[in-house]
Short mmCIF file of C-alpha atoms in Angstrom, two decimals:
data_model
loop_
_atom_site.label_atom_id
_atom_site.label_comp_id
_atom_site.label_asym_id
_atom_site.label_seq_id
_atom_site.Cartn_x
_atom_site.Cartn_y
_atom_site.Cartn_z
CA MET A 1 -2.96 -0.26 1.27
CA LEU A 2 -4.43 -0.33 -2.28
CA SER A 3 -6.58 -3.16 -3.56
CA VAL A 4 -8.00 -3.09 -7.09
CA ASP A 5 -10.46 -5.90 -7.75
CA ARG A 6 -11.87 -6.85 -11.16
CA LEU A 7 -11.85 -3.23 -12.30
CA CYS A 8 -13.54 -2.34 -15.58
CA ALA A 9 -13.58 1.05 -17.29
CA GLY A 10 -13.70 2.69 -20.70
CA TYR A 11 -14.80 5.65 -22.75
CA GLY A 12 -18.43 5.63 -23.82
CA SER A 13 -19.16 2.29 -25.42
CA ALA A 14 -15.46 1.49 -25.83
CA ARG A 15 -14.35 -0.74 -22.97
CA VAL A 16 -10.64 -0.49 -22.14
CA LEU A 17 -10.11 -2.34 -18.86
CA PHE A 18 -11.35 -5.90 -18.32
CA ASP A 19 -11.44 -7.24 -14.75
CA VAL A 20 -8.07 -5.76 -13.73
CA SER A 21 -6.89 -6.72 -10.25
CA LEU A 22 -3.73 -5.66 -8.41
CA GLU A 23 -2.45 -4.97 -4.90
CA VAL A 24 -0.02 -2.39 -3.54
CA GLU A 25 1.02 -3.26 -0.01
CA PRO A 26 2.32 -0.59 2.39
CA GLY A 27 5.85 0.48 1.52
CA ARG A 28 5.97 -1.55 -1.70
CA LEU A 29 6.62 -0.43 -5.26
CA VAL A 30 4.48 -2.03 -7.96
CA CYS A 31 5.26 -1.38 -11.61
CA VAL A 32 2.53 -1.57 -14.28
CA MET A 33 3.95 -2.32 -17.71
CA GLY A 34 2.74 -2.97 -21.24
CA ARG A 35 2.83 -1.63 -24.76
CA ASN A 36 1.34 1.72 -25.67
CA GLY A 37 -2.45 1.68 -25.80
CA VAL A 38 -3.05 -1.35 -23.56
CA GLY A 39 -4.85 0.63 -20.82
CA LYS A 40 -2.13 1.66 -18.36
CA THR A 41 -3.11 5.34 -18.12
CA THR A 42 -6.80 4.39 -18.11
CA LEU A 43 -6.07 2.15 -15.13
CA LEU A 44 -4.40 4.97 -13.17
CA ASN A 45 -7.15 7.44 -14.08
CA THR A 46 -9.76 4.98 -12.82
CA ILE A 47 -7.86 4.27 -9.60
CA MET A 48 -7.75 8.04 -8.94
CA GLY A 49 -11.39 8.63 -9.88
CA VAL A 50 -10.60 10.79 -12.91
CA LEU A 51 -12.46 8.16 -14.95
CA PRO A 52 -15.42 6.31 -13.39
CA ALA A 53 -15.26 2.56 -13.01
CA THR A 54 -18.00 0.63 -14.77
CA ALA A 55 -17.48 -2.45 -12.59
CA GLY A 56 -15.17 -3.71 -9.88
CA SER A 57 -13.77 -1.85 -6.90
CA VAL A 58 -10.91 0.31 -5.64
CA VAL A 59 -10.17 0.00 -1.92
CA PHE A 60 -7.62 2.25 -0.22
CA ASP A 61 -6.54 1.59 3.35
CA GLY A 62 -9.63 -0.54 3.95
CA ARG A 63 -12.07 2.02 2.56
CA ASP A 64 -13.99 1.50 -0.67
CA VAL A 65 -13.21 4.62 -2.74
CA THR A 66 -14.64 3.38 -6.03
CA ARG A 67 -17.26 6.17 -6.11
CA CYS A 68 -15.14 8.84 -4.40
CA ARG A 69 -14.07 11.95 -6.30
CA PRO A 70 -10.36 12.54 -6.98
CA HIS A 71 -10.00 15.22 -4.28
CA GLU A 72 -11.53 12.85 -1.74
CA ARG A 73 -8.91 10.24 -2.61
CA VAL A 74 -6.18 12.87 -2.25
CA ARG A 75 -7.50 13.69 1.23
CA LEU A 76 -7.13 10.03 2.14
CA GLY A 77 -3.46 10.05 1.13
CA MET A 78 -3.30 9.26 -2.59
CA ALA A 79 -1.24 11.48 -4.91
CA TYR A 80 -1.19 11.23 -8.72
CA VAL A 81 1.39 12.58 -11.16
CA PRO A 82 -0.14 12.15 -14.63
CA GLN A 83 1.81 11.71 -17.83
CA GLY A 84 3.00 14.90 -19.50
CA HIS A 85 4.96 17.04 -16.98
CA GLU A 86 1.83 18.91 -15.87
CA THR A 87 2.47 22.15 -13.96
CA PHE A 88 0.91 25.62 -13.68
CA PRO A 89 3.11 27.30 -16.32
CA GLN A 90 2.37 30.90 -15.31
CA LEU A 91 3.27 30.28 -11.67
CA THR A 92 6.80 30.09 -10.36
CA VAL A 93 8.27 26.86 -9.09
CA LEU A 94 7.62 28.09 -5.56
CA GLY A 95 4.08 29.11 -6.49
CA ASN A 96 3.36 25.63 -7.84
CA LEU A 97 4.53 24.07 -4.59
CA GLN A 98 2.60 26.55 -2.45
CA VAL A 99 -0.63 25.87 -4.35
CA ALA A 100 -0.21 22.17 -3.60
CA LEU A 101 0.56 22.93 0.05
CA GLU A 102 -2.58 25.06 0.41
CA ALA A 103 -4.69 22.28 -1.07
CA ALA A 104 -3.04 19.51 0.95
CA PRO A 105 -5.27 17.64 3.42
CA ARG A 106 -2.53 17.94 6.05
CA ARG A 107 -0.82 21.32 5.62
CA ASP A 108 2.73 20.77 6.76
CA PRO A 109 5.10 23.67 5.92
CA ALA A 110 8.04 21.31 6.37
CA ALA A 111 6.71 19.21 3.47
CA LEU A 112 7.76 21.88 0.97
CA GLU A 113 11.38 21.81 2.10
CA ALA A 114 11.29 18.01 2.22
CA ALA A 115 10.12 17.90 -1.41
CA LEU A 116 12.96 20.21 -2.42
CA GLU A 117 15.42 17.91 -0.68
CA VAL A 118 14.22 15.13 -2.96
CA PHE A 119 14.80 17.33 -6.02
CA PRO A 120 17.56 19.82 -5.12
CA ARG A 121 17.85 20.90 -8.76
CA LEU A 122 14.66 22.93 -8.16
CA LYS A 123 16.07 25.01 -5.29
CA PRO A 124 17.85 27.66 -7.42
CA LEU A 125 14.80 27.82 -9.72
CA LEU A 126 12.15 28.75 -7.14
CA ARG A 127 11.49 32.18 -8.71
CA ARG A 128 11.40 30.91 -12.28
CA ARG A 129 8.06 30.37 -14.00
CA ALA A 130 7.31 26.73 -14.50
CA GLY A 131 6.60 27.31 -18.18
CA PHE A 132 10.27 28.19 -18.71
CA LEU A 133 11.61 24.98 -17.19
CA SER A 134 12.93 22.10 -19.27
CA GLY A 135 10.75 19.03 -19.60
CA GLY A 136 12.82 17.17 -17.03
CA GLN A 137 12.67 20.04 -14.56
CA GLN A 138 8.90 20.27 -15.02
CA GLN A 139 8.59 16.56 -14.27
CA GLN A 140 10.63 16.96 -11.11
CA LEU A 141 8.36 19.84 -10.11
CA ALA A 142 5.23 17.77 -10.81
CA ILE A 143 6.47 14.99 -8.53
CA ALA A 144 7.63 17.46 -5.86
CA ARG A 145 4.20 19.08 -5.93
CA ALA A 146 2.61 15.69 -5.23
CA LEU A 147 5.04 15.06 -2.38
CA VAL A 148 4.05 18.33 -0.70
CA THR A 149 0.70 16.70 0.13
CA ARG A 150 2.53 14.07 2.24
CA PRO A 151 0.95 11.13 0.38
CA ARG A 152 0.86 7.57 1.64
CA LEU A 153 0.59 6.26 -1.93
CA LEU A 154 2.33 7.95 -4.86
CA ILE A 155 0.99 7.11 -8.34
CA LEU A 156 3.28 7.96 -11.26
CA ASP A 157 2.45 7.66 -14.97
CA GLU A 158 5.65 7.21 -17.00
CA PRO A 159 7.69 9.84 -15.13
CA THR A 160 10.78 9.31 -17.31
CA GLU A 161 9.10 9.61 -20.73
CA GLY A 162 10.76 12.10 -23.09
CA ILE A 163 13.29 13.34 -20.52
CA GLN A 164 17.03 13.82 -20.93
CA PRO A 165 19.06 10.89 -19.54
CA SER A 166 20.73 12.87 -16.73
CA ILE A 167 17.37 13.82 -15.21
CA VAL A 168 15.96 10.33 -15.82
CA GLN A 169 18.70 9.10 -13.49
CA GLU A 170 17.84 11.76 -10.90
CA ILE A 171 14.14 10.83 -11.02
CA GLU A 172 14.95 7.14 -10.70
CA GLU A 173 17.18 7.84 -7.70
CA ALA A 174 14.46 10.00 -6.12
CA ILE A 175 11.82 7.28 -6.55
CA GLY A 176 14.24 4.76 -5.10
CA ARG A 177 14.85 6.94 -2.03
CA LEU A 178 11.14 7.53 -1.48
CA HIS A 179 10.50 3.81 -1.71
CA ALA A 180 13.38 3.06 0.67
CA ASP A 181 11.85 5.54 3.12
CA GLY A 182 8.64 3.50 3.15
CA LEU A 183 6.42 5.33 0.65
CA ALA A 184 4.15 3.02 -1.35
CA VAL A 185 4.42 3.64 -5.10
CA LEU A 186 2.35 2.55 -8.09
CA LEU A 187 4.45 3.23 -11.17
CA VAL A 188 3.66 2.96 -14.86
CA GLU A 189 6.97 2.59 -16.66
CA GLN A 190 8.07 1.45 -20.12
CA TYR A 191 11.73 0.80 -19.38
CA LEU A 192 12.25 -2.80 -18.28
CA ASP A 193 15.69 -2.14 -16.78
CA LEU A 194 14.34 0.68 -14.61
CA ALA A 195 11.49 -1.51 -13.41
CA LEU A 196 13.95 -4.28 -12.55
CA ARG A 197 15.98 -1.86 -10.44
CA LEU A 198 13.08 -0.23 -8.60
CA ALA A 199 10.09 -2.54 -8.32
CA ASP A 200 9.09 -5.17 -5.77
CA ARG A 201 6.26 -6.51 -7.90
CA PHE A 202 5.00 -6.05 -11.45
CA VAL A 203 1.80 -6.23 -13.47
CA VAL A 204 1.77 -6.52 -17.27
CA LEU A 205 -1.30 -5.36 -19.18
CA ASP A 206 -2.23 -6.42 -22.69
CA ALA A 207 -5.43 -5.25 -24.39
CA GLY A 208 -6.84 -4.17 -21.03
CA HIS A 209 -6.23 -7.51 -19.31
CA VAL A 210 -3.66 -8.49 -16.70
CA VAL A 211 -1.60 -11.13 -18.52
CA ARG A 212 1.37 -11.42 -16.15
CA ALA A 213 1.97 -10.45 -12.52
CA GLY A 214 4.42 -11.42 -9.82
CA ASP A 215 7.61 -10.59 -7.99
CA VAL A 216 10.15 -8.51 -9.88
CA GLY A 217 12.50 -11.49 -10.03
CA ASP A 218 10.08 -13.07 -12.50
CA LEU A 219 9.91 -9.98 -14.72
CA ASP A 220 12.92 -10.48 -16.99
CA THR A 221 11.76 -13.42 -19.10
CA PRO A 222 11.44 -13.89 -22.87
CA GLU A 223 7.63 -13.99 -22.55
CA VAL A 224 7.49 -10.68 -20.66
CA ARG A 225 9.95 -9.08 -23.09
CA ARG A 226 7.67 -10.17 -25.94
CA LEU A 227 4.67 -8.58 -24.24
CA LEU A 228 6.58 -5.32 -23.82
CA ALA A 229 8.08 -5.17 -27.30
CA VAL A 230 6.80 -2.37 -29.52
#
């Protein structure tokens, strides 16, 4: 599904990623972990083409997309929910979902209702402007908007950061259901316990390098906890 091989990237002369490799197989959930500032968001931005790779490759479903633009990757079935609860604040909840539906490579009207089934809390809020939602509601909307495109790979950057515990649980349950339904997920997450509950495999970054990777059963070790400690 997704193969990242010896990927390098950075900002100007500042190199952030050093030969990062990982795999996301169809229907699997891979969690990328590490302290703040180790390159996790840079990795996702490079996988999605928001930031150009300086070396290495990104292959999706057998196609080299390393030089493809973000919208081209979306057309192939990748969907990205960046950090920060990003929505169109002046549009209603329904308007946000309709914009995503219009831009989707495969316009499926049923996808909108399916996304709302994943996050039923949004149903009574369809006429409310996104800018007036709570942070947790905005994050649910951001994920629902990605789901409207019917992705084959969902990429999430810390979807539970700064959100009230009740909605964190709802988001975790939603990700778990999507994964159980066969959607491949690449998840950046800080909470070890959440990763242990959701992930099949994990990758730990430190200073832009992959320093640990494996099955989730090998995640909860003193060495990994040390790498994740603030």
